[in-house]
């Protein structure tokens, strides 16, 4: 069966032009000039989808999500089924989630368990990074095997002592291993040892409200860890990808390294571009708990948000992901009612990334092609999925979003599809709306209805990062 998407404006990293997209089965077979003989011929026998007035963009690629992640005595409230369906509603057709090995656990077993959990339940295609929470001889050796099986990126933590934390020697060893096998090291760059000192002091003083989460996770601790990670990556000769960067000082470190030509990359997330300590984490009562995530939101008075937008323009920030890790207020965030340290870290946002970053196009922060580059093309290349994902061209998977750039609506818990009892984005009015979503040629979202099913999504064996210089 063939589908012809007609009448729309196809957006790529290099421009936005009227074009028609021909799909055969799961694959794009041609991008055609409107009115051309080939376009007219393509209409014969094809199902025609009218995209008049709409942007036709490659499906979103969110390379940082945590479906049903066990954290802090509870489990992230979106499972693979609800979370990937919500992603599809928001125009994201690929996620890369994480399998987690903790200290003392077997990497292979942890990955197998995670694969089994996702199997047959995802609405969209999915891959995995591997969290190495316990660097030892066994886990290092397993990294080589994983790269050959399509798990080509490894996340390490400089935070969360006693949970995921790796010390500098362990980080260096993992980097040396990645240097040999082509893997990408992803780093949670915050000095967790120092953070825990301030966190305990704050608690002892009686400063227990959610806002203290932001106060103790100082920007200096993020920039120091980012700097240290970069130096270790230089010695270890491994490519480095800083996840969820939120402090302008950390961005400076990335910019310096990139200026020297190092293979250092960074992502940020919508929450760091739009939310702040003052307006969100410091909401009255316990409301701020909804905005507890790590790295934390930053102060608007220090203009971190403006600097992050600038980083998105300069490419020192190359990717926007969500770090989707939703916890309900009831019974989950509430675990930290009397102690901010016990609030599960995470914000639900997998559904809102495309819309929130499109607002940056509307506000003049970034160009339309840059929106596609940040949300789709670069994440696909960064994580070894291009050109299967992240682009509309012959041979690519027909993961396509029809986006209405003029439709204004309001985000909130009543309209979202994530399995969470509140929305960090409640009441935000956006212009731009995901109208239709195709995943490998199948229309899964259209006219405010979901037409897909659990198990549509397939596991993606990824190649190594295609962004290395
Ligand atoms: Zn992290
Ligand atoms: Zn994360």
XYZ file of N, CA and C and ligand atoms in Angstrom, residues 64 66 155 244 323, ligand 2:
16
model
N 16.175 10.510 25.683
C 16.366 10.450 27.131
C 15.009 10.329 27.827
N 12.659 7.754 30.801
C 12.734 6.732 31.864
C 11.342 6.170 32.130
N 25.505 5.333 30.226
C 25.369 6.481 31.119
C 26.050 6.215 32.446
N 21.051 16.329 30.188
C 20.228 17.324 30.904
C 21.037 18.474 31.505
N 14.183 13.868 29.344
C 14.433 13.229 30.645
C 13.095 12.872 31.300
Zn 17.547 10.887 33.163
